[in-house]
Short mmCIF file of C-alpha atoms in Angstrom, two decimals:
data_model
loop_
_atom_site.label_atom_id
_atom_site.label_comp_id
_atom_site.label_asym_id
_atom_site.label_seq_id
_atom_site.Cartn_x
_atom_site.Cartn_y
_atom_site.Cartn_z
CA THR A 211 62.32 -24.07 -179.54
CA GLY A 212 62.87 -24.96 -183.16
CA SER A 213 63.43 -28.26 -184.85
CA ASP A 214 66.92 -29.57 -185.62
CA SER A 215 66.63 -28.41 -189.24
CA GLU A 216 65.66 -24.89 -188.14
CA LEU A 217 68.62 -24.74 -185.73
CA SER A 218 71.09 -25.92 -188.38
CA ASN A 219 70.00 -23.07 -190.67
CA MET A 220 70.60 -20.37 -188.05
CA GLU A 221 73.70 -18.25 -188.45
CA GLU A 222 75.60 -17.73 -185.23
CA PRO A 223 78.88 -15.90 -184.63
CA TRP A 224 81.81 -18.13 -183.70
CA ALA A 225 85.45 -17.27 -183.10
CA LEU A 226 88.71 -19.16 -183.42
CA VAL A 227 90.91 -18.38 -180.42
CA SER A 228 94.41 -19.42 -179.49
CA VAL A 229 95.02 -20.55 -175.91
CA TYR A 230 98.52 -19.94 -174.52
CA SER A 231 100.31 -21.42 -171.52
CA ASP A 232 100.30 -19.87 -168.08
CA PRO A 233 102.86 -17.07 -167.75
CA ASP A 234 106.49 -18.02 -167.18
CA PRO A 235 106.68 -17.86 -163.36
CA ASP A 236 110.21 -16.41 -163.19
CA ILE A 237 109.56 -13.58 -165.66
CA PHE A 238 106.19 -12.89 -164.07
CA ALA A 239 107.74 -12.60 -160.58
CA GLU A 240 110.78 -10.58 -161.74
CA SER A 241 108.50 -8.11 -163.55
CA TYR A 242 106.40 -7.53 -160.41
CA LYS A 243 103.54 -9.44 -162.07
CA THR A 244 103.38 -7.10 -165.08
CA ILE A 245 104.76 -9.24 -167.93
CA TRP A 246 102.74 -12.26 -168.98
CA ALA A 247 105.27 -14.20 -171.10
CA CYS A 248 103.56 -17.35 -172.38
CA GLN A 249 104.31 -20.29 -174.67
CA ASN A 250 102.28 -20.61 -177.84
CA LYS A 251 100.63 -24.05 -177.89
CA GLY A 252 100.40 -24.09 -181.69
CA SER A 253 97.49 -25.90 -183.31
CA THR A 254 96.73 -27.82 -180.10
CA GLY A 255 95.84 -24.49 -178.46
CA LEU A 256 93.23 -23.54 -181.05
CA GLN A 257 89.62 -23.57 -179.92
CA VAL A 258 86.34 -22.51 -181.51
CA ILE A 259 84.08 -20.66 -179.10
CA HIS A 260 80.77 -18.87 -179.36
CA ALA A 261 81.41 -15.16 -179.87
CA SER A 262 79.14 -14.26 -176.96
CA ASN A 263 81.71 -15.83 -174.60
CA ILE A 264 84.33 -13.20 -175.49
CA LEU A 265 84.78 -10.70 -172.67
CA SER A 266 87.85 -8.83 -173.95
CA LEU A 267 90.57 -9.01 -176.57
CA VAL A 268 94.33 -8.96 -176.26
CA SER A 269 97.08 -9.54 -178.76
CA MET A 270 100.11 -11.73 -178.22
CA GLN A 271 103.39 -10.30 -179.49
CA PRO A 272 106.71 -12.17 -179.84
CA MET A 273 108.93 -11.66 -176.83
CA PRO A 274 112.47 -10.42 -177.58
CA VAL A 275 114.96 -13.23 -177.08
CA PHE A 276 117.46 -12.63 -174.28
CA PRO A 277 120.36 -14.88 -173.25
CA ASP A 278 119.42 -17.45 -170.61
CA GLU A 279 115.69 -16.84 -171.12
CA PRO A 280 113.19 -19.37 -172.52
CA LYS A 281 112.62 -19.15 -176.27
CA ASN A 282 109.33 -18.95 -178.19
CA LEU A 283 107.66 -16.72 -175.62
CA TRP A 284 104.86 -14.31 -176.43
CA PHE A 285 103.67 -11.46 -174.23
CA VAL A 286 100.24 -9.93 -173.70
CA VAL A 287 99.43 -6.52 -175.18
CA GLU A 288 96.06 -5.35 -173.89
CA LYS A 289 95.50 -2.25 -176.00
CA SER A 290 96.70 -3.04 -179.49
CA SER A 291 94.94 -1.37 -182.38
CA LEU A 292 95.50 -0.23 -185.94
CA GLU A 293 95.31 3.38 -184.77
CA GLU A 294 98.63 2.81 -182.98
CA VAL A 295 100.32 1.53 -186.16
CA GLN A 296 101.37 3.61 -189.15
CA LEU A 297 101.08 1.28 -192.12
CA GLY A 298 103.06 2.09 -195.24
CA GLU A 299 104.43 5.37 -193.90
CA ASP A 300 108.10 6.29 -193.36
#
């Protein structure tokens, strides 16, 4: 093992992640457990983790607002990539 000064000079990959609430139980049940609609916790949900702890990535997209549904919900999209988006094209 190295000294404290050697460890402080090492570059390690870290990631800033956003932790969301558990899924809304009503939407989750009504969707046959397919829609994970979660509340964004804002800055209190931000955590820095070591990149080696990341097992997979998802994106959180804003949930459309429907009458009588909770507001500020976000839903999980498991396979979101730039290949699926056409940027700057009509």
